[in-house]
Short mmCIF file of C-alpha atoms in Angstrom, two decimals:
data_model
loop_
_atom_site.label_atom_id
_atom_site.label_comp_id
_atom_site.label_asym_id
_atom_site.label_seq_id
_atom_site.Cartn_x
_atom_site.Cartn_y
_atom_site.Cartn_z
CA UNK A 1 105.77 113.89 93.30
CA UNK A 2 103.78 110.76 93.43
CA UNK A 3 103.07 108.96 96.82
CA UNK A 4 102.20 105.37 96.92
CA UNK A 5 100.97 102.63 99.72
CA UNK A 6 101.84 99.34 99.04
CA UNK A 7 100.14 96.81 102.32
CA UNK A 8 101.39 93.89 102.19
CA UNK A 9 99.47 91.46 104.55
CA UNK A 10 100.61 88.14 105.51
CA UNK A 11 99.57 85.71 108.36
CA UNK A 12 102.32 86.70 110.86
CA UNK A 13 102.79 90.38 109.83
CA UNK A 14 101.67 93.07 108.12
CA UNK A 15 104.50 95.08 106.08
CA UNK A 16 103.50 98.64 104.97
CA UNK A 17 105.96 100.57 102.18
CA UNK A 18 105.55 104.14 101.29
CA UNK A 19 106.71 105.22 98.07
CA UNK A 20 107.84 108.33 96.64
CA UNK A 21 107.89 108.32 92.70
CA UNK A 22 107.94 104.82 92.95
CA UNK A 23 111.19 105.00 96.06
CA UNK A 24 110.92 103.28 99.19
CA UNK A 25 110.93 105.78 101.70
CA UNK A 26 109.48 104.37 104.45
CA UNK A 27 108.92 100.95 105.71
CA UNK A 28 106.79 99.17 108.75
CA UNK A 29 106.47 95.70 109.75
CA UNK A 30 104.22 94.89 112.06
CA UNK A 31 103.67 91.17 113.75
CA UNK A 32 99.63 90.39 113.66
CA UNK A 33 99.61 89.23 117.36
CA UNK A 34 101.74 92.36 118.18
CA UNK A 35 100.82 93.91 121.66
CA UNK A 36 101.69 97.10 123.47
CA UNK A 37 101.53 99.64 120.29
CA UNK A 38 101.99 103.24 120.72
CA UNK A 39 98.54 104.69 121.43
CA UNK A 40 97.40 102.17 123.49
CA UNK A 41 95.53 102.83 127.17
CA UNK A 42 96.04 100.45 129.98
CA UNK A 43 94.76 100.25 133.34
CA UNK A 44 98.12 99.38 135.12
CA UNK A 45 98.77 99.58 138.87
CA UNK A 46 102.27 101.04 140.36
CA UNK A 47 104.77 98.13 141.11
CA UNK A 48 107.60 100.54 142.66
CA UNK A 49 108.54 104.01 143.40
CA UNK A 50 111.76 105.36 142.47
CA UNK A 51 112.25 108.83 144.18
CA UNK A 52 116.01 109.26 142.65
CA UNK A 53 114.23 109.27 139.27
CA UNK A 54 111.17 110.82 139.92
CA UNK A 55 109.72 107.86 138.35
CA UNK A 56 107.34 104.77 138.99
CA UNK A 57 107.54 101.52 137.41
CA UNK A 58 103.99 100.42 136.46
CA UNK A 59 102.71 96.76 135.85
CA UNK A 60 100.95 96.77 132.55
CA UNK A 61 101.48 93.02 131.76
CA UNK A 62 104.63 93.35 129.81
CA UNK A 63 107.37 90.85 131.11
CA UNK A 64 109.48 94.12 132.43
CA UNK A 65 107.55 96.96 134.11
CA UNK A 66 106.83 99.98 132.19
CA UNK A 67 108.63 103.69 132.85
CA UNK A 68 106.03 106.57 133.98
CA UNK A 69 108.00 109.77 134.68
CA UNK A 70 106.51 112.76 137.08
CA UNK A 71 106.63 114.85 133.98
CA UNK A 72 104.50 112.35 132.15
CA UNK A 73 101.80 112.23 134.54
CA UNK A 74 100.27 115.44 132.89
CA UNK A 75 98.99 118.61 134.83
CA UNK A 76 95.68 117.10 135.21
CA UNK A 77 96.50 113.73 137.19
CA UNK A 78 94.69 114.45 139.99
CA UNK A 79 91.51 114.68 138.05
CA UNK A 80 92.21 111.62 136.01
CA UNK A 81 92.67 109.66 139.37
CA UNK A 82 89.48 111.29 141.21
CA UNK A 83 87.24 110.11 138.04
CA UNK A 84 88.93 106.46 138.19
CA UNK A 85 88.35 105.91 142.18
CA UNK A 86 84.60 106.98 141.19
CA UNK A 87 84.37 104.28 138.34
CA UNK A 88 86.11 101.62 140.37
CA UNK A 89 84.41 102.41 143.41
CA UNK A 90 81.13 102.03 142.23
CA UNK A 91 81.08 99.63 138.89
CA UNK A 92 77.42 100.51 138.23
CA UNK A 93 77.50 104.04 138.22
CA UNK A 94 79.89 105.27 135.69
CA UNK A 95 80.61 109.33 136.46
CA UNK A 96 80.01 111.40 133.47
CA UNK A 97 83.34 113.07 132.81
CA UNK A 98 81.28 116.20 131.99
CA UNK A 99 79.99 116.53 135.73
CA UNK A 100 83.58 116.07 136.85
CA UNK A 101 84.89 118.87 138.91
CA UNK A 102 88.71 119.78 137.46
CA UNK A 103 90.81 119.65 140.40
CA UNK A 104 94.05 121.97 140.35
CA UNK A 105 97.00 121.02 138.41
CA UNK A 106 99.92 119.44 139.79
CA UNK A 107 103.01 121.12 140.55
CA UNK A 108 105.62 120.96 137.89
CA UNK A 109 108.69 120.28 140.30
CA UNK A 110 106.78 117.94 142.83
CA UNK A 111 107.79 114.76 143.74
CA UNK A 112 106.23 111.42 142.33
CA UNK A 113 105.88 109.89 146.32
CA UNK A 114 103.47 112.63 146.73
CA UNK A 115 101.34 111.81 144.03
CA UNK A 116 101.67 107.85 143.46
CA UNK A 117 101.29 105.02 146.06
CA UNK A 118 102.57 101.31 145.34
CA UNK A 119 99.57 99.44 144.23
CA UNK A 120 97.57 102.14 143.38
CA UNK A 121 95.70 101.40 140.32
CA UNK A 122 96.43 104.16 136.92
CA UNK A 123 95.19 104.81 133.57
CA UNK A 124 98.19 105.04 131.28
CA UNK A 125 99.03 105.21 127.71
CA UNK A 126 101.79 103.68 125.55
CA UNK A 127 104.04 106.54 124.77
CA UNK A 128 106.90 104.64 123.37
CA UNK A 129 107.13 100.65 122.41
CA UNK A 130 109.41 98.27 124.62
CA UNK A 131 112.79 99.04 122.71
CA UNK A 132 115.63 96.51 123.21
CA UNK A 133 115.80 95.67 126.99
CA UNK A 134 113.50 98.49 128.47
CA UNK A 135 109.94 98.33 129.15
CA UNK A 136 107.34 100.20 127.45
CA UNK A 137 107.27 104.24 128.34
CA UNK A 138 104.03 105.69 129.48
CA UNK A 139 102.09 108.90 129.83
CA UNK A 140 99.00 109.75 132.04
CA UNK A 141 98.17 112.17 130.01
CA UNK A 142 95.65 110.38 127.83
CA UNK A 143 94.74 111.45 124.26
CA UNK A 144 93.26 110.31 120.93
CA UNK A 145 94.49 111.62 118.10
CA UNK A 146 92.60 111.85 114.49
CA UNK A 147 93.44 113.46 111.32
CA UNK A 148 92.53 117.33 112.25
CA UNK A 149 92.64 117.12 116.17
CA UNK A 150 93.80 115.48 119.15
CA UNK A 151 91.18 114.96 122.36
CA UNK A 152 92.48 115.16 125.71
CA UNK A 153 90.17 114.12 128.57
CA UNK A 154 90.29 115.74 131.88
CA UNK A 155 90.99 119.12 131.09
CA UNK A 156 89.63 122.46 129.25
CA UNK A 157 91.88 124.04 126.78
CA UNK A 158 92.08 124.63 122.85
CA UNK A 159 95.44 124.66 121.15
CA UNK A 160 95.87 125.53 117.83
CA UNK A 161 99.42 123.97 115.96
CA UNK A 162 102.05 126.76 115.44
CA UNK A 163 102.87 125.59 112.04
CA UNK A 164 99.55 127.38 111.21
CA UNK A 165 101.00 130.62 110.89
CA UNK A 166 97.62 132.81 109.82
CA UNK A 167 96.74 134.79 112.79
CA UNK A 168 93.17 135.09 111.35
CA UNK A 169 93.29 130.90 111.00
CA UNK A 170 94.53 130.18 114.12
CA UNK A 171 91.79 132.40 115.83
CA UNK A 172 88.98 130.85 113.43
CA UNK A 173 89.91 127.34 114.32
CA UNK A 174 90.12 128.08 118.35
CA UNK A 175 87.04 129.88 118.48
CA UNK A 176 85.08 127.07 116.14
CA UNK A 177 86.52 124.13 118.43
CA UNK A 178 85.81 126.28 121.28
CA UNK A 179 82.10 126.71 120.47
CA UNK A 180 81.61 122.59 119.80
CA UNK A 181 83.75 120.77 122.22
CA UNK A 182 82.14 118.80 125.13
CA UNK A 183 82.75 120.26 128.50
CA UNK A 184 86.09 119.03 130.40
CA UNK A 185 88.14 117.75 126.95
CA UNK A 186 90.74 119.64 125.95
CA UNK A 187 91.43 119.98 121.92
CA UNK A 188 95.08 120.33 119.98
CA UNK A 189 94.27 121.70 116.32
CA UNK A 190 96.59 119.75 114.00
CA UNK A 191 98.17 121.82 111.15
CA UNK A 192 96.30 119.29 108.71
CA UNK A 193 92.82 121.26 109.66
CA UNK A 194 94.02 124.37 108.20
CA UNK A 195 91.00 125.85 105.91
CA UNK A 196 88.79 123.01 106.97
CA UNK A 197 85.04 123.36 107.35
CA UNK A 198 83.21 123.24 110.60
CA UNK A 199 81.46 119.82 109.72
CA UNK A 200 84.50 117.90 108.79
CA UNK A 201 86.21 119.13 112.51
CA UNK A 202 82.70 118.48 114.28
CA UNK A 203 82.40 115.19 112.87
CA UNK A 204 86.09 113.88 113.74
CA UNK A 205 85.38 115.41 117.21
CA UNK A 206 82.14 113.32 118.06
CA UNK A 207 84.29 110.40 116.66
CA UNK A 208 87.06 110.83 119.21
CA UNK A 209 84.40 111.82 122.26
CA UNK A 210 82.25 108.28 120.96
CA UNK A 211 86.08 106.37 121.12
CA UNK A 212 86.73 107.71 124.69
CA UNK A 213 83.00 106.59 126.08
CA UNK A 214 82.96 103.50 124.42
CA UNK A 215 86.33 102.46 126.22
CA UNK A 216 86.06 104.23 129.33
CA UNK A 217 83.05 101.95 130.24
CA UNK A 218 84.91 98.57 130.22
CA UNK A 219 87.32 100.16 133.29
CA UNK A 220 85.13 98.87 136.10
CA UNK A 221 84.95 95.26 134.62
CA UNK A 222 88.37 94.91 133.97
CA UNK A 223 91.18 93.07 136.16
CA UNK A 224 94.37 94.81 136.83
CA UNK A 225 96.49 94.91 134.56
CA UNK A 226 94.24 95.08 131.38
CA UNK A 227 94.15 97.05 128.01
CA UNK A 228 91.44 99.81 128.27
CA UNK A 229 91.67 100.75 124.34
CA UNK A 230 93.63 99.75 121.46
CA UNK A 231 94.98 102.07 119.04
CA UNK A 232 93.61 101.95 115.20
CA UNK A 233 95.52 99.44 113.10
CA UNK A 234 99.12 100.13 112.03
CA UNK A 235 97.72 100.27 108.31
CA UNK A 236 95.09 102.98 109.28
CA UNK A 237 97.26 104.99 111.99
CA UNK A 238 100.04 105.43 109.36
CA UNK A 239 97.52 106.76 106.70
CA UNK A 240 96.13 108.95 109.39
CA UNK A 241 99.52 110.57 110.09
CA UNK A 242 100.66 110.73 106.11
CA UNK A 243 97.84 110.86 104.06
CA UNK A 244 97.74 113.90 101.68
CA UNK A 245 96.34 114.79 98.46
CA UNK A 246 99.40 113.54 96.60
CA UNK A 247 98.54 109.99 97.07
CA UNK A 248 97.81 108.03 94.15
CA UNK A 249 97.61 104.55 94.99
CA UNK A 250 96.79 102.52 98.04
CA UNK A 251 97.61 98.74 97.09
CA UNK A 252 96.60 95.87 99.49
CA UNK A 253 96.31 92.45 99.24
CA UNK A 254 94.23 91.23 101.60
CA UNK A 255 90.23 91.64 101.59
CA UNK A 256 89.42 92.82 105.58
CA UNK A 257 92.48 95.16 105.33
CA UNK A 258 91.33 96.77 101.86
CA UNK A 259 87.78 97.24 103.06
CA UNK A 260 88.99 98.86 106.28
CA UNK A 261 91.40 101.28 104.30
CA UNK A 262 88.62 102.32 101.95
CA UNK A 263 86.14 102.98 104.73
CA UNK A 264 88.78 105.15 106.78
CA UNK A 265 89.61 107.16 103.24
CA UNK A 266 86.33 107.64 102.43
CA UNK A 267 85.87 109.13 105.90
CA UNK A 268 88.42 111.27 105.72
CA UNK A 269 88.63 112.30 102.05
CA UNK A 270 85.08 111.60 100.83
CA UNK A 271 85.12 111.05 97.07
CA UNK A 272 88.99 109.78 97.15
CA UNK A 273 87.85 106.31 97.83
CA UNK A 274 88.81 104.76 94.71
CA UNK A 275 92.41 105.42 95.22
CA UNK A 276 92.13 102.41 97.04
CA UNK A 277 92.85 99.04 95.01
CA UNK A 278 92.75 95.88 95.70
CA UNK A 279 95.81 93.45 94.51
CA UNK A 280 94.86 90.29 93.16
CA UNK A 281 97.91 89.60 90.92
CA UNK A 282 99.95 86.20 91.32
CA UNK A 283 103.45 87.64 91.96
CA UNK A 284 103.97 88.88 95.78
CA UNK A 285 102.52 92.24 96.09
CA UNK A 286 106.06 93.77 97.14
CA UNK A 287 108.07 92.20 94.25
CA UNK A 288 105.35 93.28 91.61
CA UNK A 289 105.98 96.99 92.83
CA UNK A 290 109.71 96.42 93.00
CA UNK A 291 109.86 96.66 96.64
CA UNK A 292 112.00 93.46 97.79
CA UNK A 293 114.82 94.48 95.69
CA UNK A 294 114.94 97.49 97.21
CA UNK A 295 114.88 96.33 100.51
CA UNK A 296 117.67 93.92 99.50
CA UNK A 297 119.58 96.83 98.54
CA UNK A 298 118.83 99.57 101.34
CA UNK A 299 119.38 97.58 104.32
CA UNK A 300 122.46 96.22 104.65
CA UNK A 301 125.59 97.53 106.03
CA UNK A 302 126.84 98.98 103.49
CA UNK A 303 124.41 101.16 101.28
CA UNK A 304 125.59 102.41 98.01
CA UNK A 305 124.06 105.71 96.49
CA UNK A 306 125.55 107.69 93.45
CA UNK A 307 128.23 107.09 91.08
CA UNK A 308 130.04 104.47 93.43
CA UNK A 309 129.99 106.28 96.63
CA UNK A 310 128.53 104.60 99.51
CA UNK A 311 127.37 104.54 103.42
CA UNK A 312 128.73 102.36 106.29
CA UNK A 313 125.80 102.26 108.82
CA UNK A 314 126.56 100.69 112.11
CA UNK A 315 123.95 100.25 115.02
CA UNK A 316 125.20 100.14 118.60
CA UNK A 317 123.10 100.34 121.87
CA UNK A 318 123.91 104.61 122.40
CA UNK A 319 123.97 105.72 118.93
CA UNK A 320 123.69 104.98 115.32
CA UNK A 321 126.84 105.89 113.07
CA UNK A 322 127.30 106.53 109.57
CA UNK A 323 130.61 106.97 107.60
CA UNK A 324 130.42 108.86 104.07
CA UNK A 325 132.86 107.08 101.34
CA UNK A 326 133.59 108.52 98.06
CA UNK A 327 134.24 105.10 96.73
CA UNK A 328 135.79 105.30 93.31
CA UNK A 329 135.26 108.75 92.60
CA UNK A 330 138.21 111.25 91.48
CA UNK A 331 139.99 112.56 94.28
CA UNK A 332 142.67 114.67 92.36
CA UNK A 333 143.65 117.56 94.43
CA UNK A 334 141.95 119.80 92.14
CA UNK A 335 138.40 118.51 92.57
CA UNK A 336 138.90 117.28 96.06
CA UNK A 337 136.73 119.99 97.72
CA UNK A 338 133.97 119.75 94.65
CA UNK A 339 133.77 116.13 94.94
CA UNK A 340 133.49 116.23 98.85
CA UNK A 341 130.59 118.78 98.57
CA UNK A 342 129.14 116.46 95.47
CA UNK A 343 129.53 113.27 97.77
CA UNK A 344 128.16 114.96 100.89
CA UNK A 345 125.31 116.47 99.32
CA UNK A 346 124.17 113.35 97.89
CA UNK A 347 124.60 111.09 101.05
CA UNK A 348 122.44 113.84 102.96
CA UNK A 349 119.64 113.22 100.62
CA UNK A 350 120.40 109.38 101.41
CA UNK A 351 120.79 109.50 104.97
CA UNK A 352 117.44 111.62 105.31
CA UNK A 353 115.66 108.76 103.26
CA UNK A 354 117.70 106.13 105.42
CA UNK A 355 116.68 107.52 108.58
CA UNK A 356 113.04 107.34 107.60
CA UNK A 357 113.55 104.31 106.20
CA UNK A 358 114.86 102.26 109.20
CA UNK A 359 113.08 104.62 111.86
CA UNK A 360 116.39 105.30 113.48
CA UNK A 361 115.99 107.19 116.33
CA UNK A 362 118.17 108.49 119.47
CA UNK A 363 121.71 109.81 118.85
CA UNK A 364 122.69 109.82 115.03
CA UNK A 365 126.49 111.05 114.11
CA UNK A 366 127.18 111.46 110.32
CA UNK A 367 130.91 111.50 109.74
CA UNK A 368 130.82 113.72 106.42
CA UNK A 369 133.85 113.77 104.05
CA UNK A 370 136.14 116.74 105.23
CA UNK A 371 135.63 120.03 103.59
CA UNK A 372 138.20 122.75 103.94
CA UNK A 373 135.70 125.98 103.18
CA UNK A 374 133.12 126.88 105.79
CA UNK A 375 130.91 127.95 103.35
CA UNK A 376 130.90 124.31 102.21
CA UNK A 377 129.94 122.78 105.44
CA UNK A 378 127.47 125.79 106.06
CA UNK A 379 125.88 124.81 102.33
CA UNK A 380 125.94 120.96 103.81
CA UNK A 381 124.02 121.72 107.10
CA UNK A 382 121.00 123.93 105.08
CA UNK A 383 120.59 120.81 102.67
CA UNK A 384 120.35 118.36 105.51
CA UNK A 385 117.79 120.39 106.88
CA UNK A 386 115.99 120.91 103.93
CA UNK A 387 116.21 116.73 103.38
CA UNK A 388 114.84 115.82 106.67
CA UNK A 389 112.06 119.00 106.71
CA UNK A 390 109.50 116.08 105.20
CA UNK A 391 110.22 113.52 108.12
CA UNK A 392 107.39 113.19 110.47
CA UNK A 393 109.40 112.52 113.43
CA UNK A 394 110.81 115.22 115.61
CA UNK A 395 114.78 115.95 115.00
CA UNK A 396 117.21 118.29 115.74
CA UNK A 397 120.30 118.55 113.42
CA UNK A 398 123.41 120.55 114.70
CA UNK A 399 125.76 122.17 112.21
CA UNK A 400 129.14 119.76 111.58
CA UNK A 401 131.86 120.12 114.31
CA UNK A 402 135.51 121.09 113.65
CA UNK A 403 136.13 117.57 112.95
CA UNK A 404 133.45 117.25 110.35
CA UNK A 405 130.81 115.10 112.18
CA UNK A 406 126.81 116.10 111.95
CA UNK A 407 125.29 115.07 115.34
CA UNK A 408 121.04 114.64 114.83
CA UNK A 409 118.66 113.67 117.52
CA UNK A 410 115.59 111.89 115.89
CA UNK A 411 112.40 111.02 117.98
CA UNK A 412 112.49 107.63 119.17
CA UNK A 413 109.09 105.98 119.51
CA UNK A 414 109.68 102.38 118.04
CA UNK A 415 112.44 100.02 117.74
CA UNK A 416 114.79 100.77 114.67
CA UNK A 417 113.62 98.76 111.63
CA UNK A 418 116.23 96.03 111.17
CA UNK A 419 115.83 93.56 108.29
CA UNK A 420 118.53 91.00 107.47
CA UNK A 421 119.50 91.12 103.97
CA UNK A 422 121.69 88.32 104.14
CA UNK A 423 120.63 84.92 102.90
CA UNK A 424 121.81 81.45 104.05
CA UNK A 425 123.96 79.34 102.15
CA UNK A 426 121.80 78.72 98.71
CA UNK A 427 123.11 75.03 98.83
CA UNK A 428 123.71 73.50 102.37
CA UNK A 429 121.05 76.06 104.00
CA UNK A 430 123.74 76.87 106.95
CA UNK A 431 124.27 73.11 108.13
CA UNK A 432 127.98 72.50 106.30
CA UNK A 433 126.37 69.47 104.20
CA UNK A 434 124.75 69.70 100.77
CA UNK A 435 122.42 67.20 98.78
CA UNK A 436 123.26 67.19 94.83
CA UNK A 437 121.77 70.70 93.54
CA UNK A 438 121.00 68.66 90.10
CA UNK A 439 118.31 66.45 92.16
CA UNK A 440 116.82 69.76 93.40
CA UNK A 441 113.66 69.73 91.48
CA UNK A 442 113.57 65.72 92.27
CA UNK A 443 112.89 67.02 95.52
CA UNK A 444 110.45 69.58 94.95
CA UNK A 445 108.51 66.81 92.98
CA UNK A 446 108.71 64.54 95.65
CA UNK A 447 107.36 67.36 98.12
CA UNK A 448 104.47 68.08 95.63
CA UNK A 449 103.63 64.22 95.46
CA UNK A 450 103.73 64.21 99.22
CA UNK A 451 101.35 66.90 99.46
CA UNK A 452 98.61 66.12 96.79
CA UNK A 453 98.57 61.90 97.40
CA UNK A 454 99.39 62.07 101.38
CA UNK A 455 97.74 65.12 102.41
CA UNK A 456 95.14 65.64 99.88
CA UNK A 457 95.91 68.82 99.17
CA UNK A 458 94.76 70.02 95.49
CA UNK A 459 95.32 73.67 95.49
CA UNK A 460 98.19 75.56 96.08
CA UNK A 461 101.23 78.08 95.35
CA UNK A 462 104.82 76.69 95.14
CA UNK A 463 107.18 79.95 95.65
CA UNK A 464 110.84 79.69 94.73
CA UNK A 465 113.64 81.83 93.66
CA UNK A 466 112.92 83.57 90.11
CA UNK A 467 115.95 81.61 88.74
CA UNK A 468 114.37 78.31 89.66
CA UNK A 469 110.96 79.68 88.73
CA UNK A 470 112.58 80.64 85.04
CA UNK A 471 113.92 76.74 84.84
CA UNK A 472 110.79 74.76 85.29
CA UNK A 473 108.71 77.05 83.51
CA UNK A 474 111.03 77.10 80.26
CA UNK A 475 110.21 75.26 76.98
CA UNK A 476 107.40 74.53 75.18
CA UNK A 477 106.51 71.78 77.48
CA UNK A 478 107.98 72.80 81.02
CA UNK A 479 108.59 70.87 84.10
CA UNK A 480 105.87 72.80 85.91
CA UNK A 481 103.23 71.64 83.25
CA UNK A 482 104.50 68.02 83.76
CA UNK A 483 103.59 68.61 87.31
CA UNK A 484 100.53 69.86 86.91
CA UNK A 485 99.24 67.16 84.64
CA UNK A 486 100.86 64.52 86.82
CA UNK A 487 99.99 65.77 90.08
CA UNK A 488 97.33 68.67 89.90
CA UNK A 489 95.93 71.32 88.10
CA UNK A 490 95.36 73.31 91.09
CA UNK A 491 99.43 74.05 91.31
CA UNK A 492 101.08 77.42 90.46
CA UNK A 493 104.58 78.47 90.54
CA UNK A 494 105.29 81.56 91.80
CA UNK A 495 108.50 83.69 91.60
CA UNK A 496 109.47 85.37 94.62
CA UNK A 497 112.77 87.30 95.23
CA UNK A 498 112.47 87.21 99.28
CA UNK A 499 113.65 83.88 98.76
CA UNK A 500 117.21 82.36 98.62
CA UNK A 501 118.42 80.38 95.74
CA UNK A 502 117.29 76.95 96.57
CA UNK A 503 114.43 78.01 99.04
CA UNK A 504 110.93 77.50 98.49
CA UNK A 505 107.26 77.72 100.09
CA UNK A 506 104.09 75.81 100.00
CA UNK A 507 101.21 78.43 100.25
CA UNK A 508 97.71 76.98 100.01
CA UNK A 509 94.83 78.44 99.00
CA UNK A 510 94.06 80.45 102.38
CA UNK A 511 97.43 82.01 102.16
CA UNK A 512 98.72 79.83 104.85
CA UNK A 513 102.39 78.22 104.49
CA UNK A 514 102.48 74.35 104.66
CA UNK A 515 105.57 73.21 106.25
CA UNK A 516 107.16 70.65 103.87
CA UNK A 517 110.63 71.30 105.04
CA UNK A 518 112.98 67.88 106.01
CA UNK A 519 114.68 68.20 109.56
CA UNK A 520 117.91 68.88 108.02
CA UNK A 521 116.76 71.66 106.13
CA UNK A 522 115.44 73.19 109.25
CA UNK A 523 118.62 73.60 110.87
CA UNK A 524 119.33 76.98 109.40
#
């Protein structure tokens, strides 16, 4: 299997697509001004205690107070609080974590009221981004994740991933980390560290310790609430979790992000930085790799997957519901069971892909086509388990119920990816009134004239639907050439699959969109 990463950097957002054998399996979008990302550490203040929930609401600067449950305080919360009080009490003398005395762990079944007080300052980390009407979910057990290890301050343990089956390797890693880790830091050894040399692990450990030291010194100077540590960019964070030797290429269309990713790959996989490539083509990067078309076909309410069979995917506040339909497949009585198992098996593969792709979390209920034989129901359950084995999110799958329903729970850390695949009416843009469509190119020419002669913009790209691009570029002396000769040779006409039929965008040489829309057109 060939894995590739395609990064589309736009002025307002960054989109990251993961391809496996050219098929889109993951899509992440993040606004460039986004805040409250998982992993960010804040200095917050206790706003309200909720003894009934055994939790507290913490002010971290979000419009809704963040939620911190007692069980998320971490066993060494008292040690962290002692350190924080010393740091805030004497800003000029930051205590060294290695000299802090580790206090007894808090009770597992204790009460939030015995640990926190309203107005108390606390160090917290975002465990879940704000989802729907809820604020962020927090934890006080701070951690810094690397590719091979996770560093946790204010504790003194070494844990090894249970996915490493070899007892000799587990003992080697535990002894190795125990010998190199600093005092008062816990380390979780990740599965990817299996077989790694001491130099690689020691280098990452020192990098994570430095990350802690560089950020914790900011605390005494901050006003509450403030951010203490900002997690690495989504692109690098995604790479950290999914990078493996099967990656063939990483394509990026932005110079700065290209250098950041290249530096990171050279750090975690020396000698493999050549797989990072800068994309400089004229077509939008997602169009070039066939991603835009896949997004349009995969994110709708209806998803067709094999021989006319299709899924209906509905999202509600409480759960996600998926209905499997055989479509125009044969439904003869003699082939009914075979048709059901074929359609359901293919549906399981597509559902596993859709869960990753849309990052659906919480409760997912799947209504498969009914099967009479218990052996086939068990076979489908085993196939779904296998199909979701590559999903990094924690999940749990239950066998089919007697009603043919499969229940799945999947870790929800971020809001589910929701991409609107519908387009505004291509002639009226949703206003209900239209201009003569035959005059569309005349309208475009007027915009080009205004841009060049009134605003003095000489170099720009005109993005239009591929059909329109084909029309203005057709012939020996195409319309686009006439425009270039008449107005500006610095103009390029770019087909863009993400645009509606009569939509257009003007993009300047700095990749900024130029607003040339008229008032009626903006009333979409």
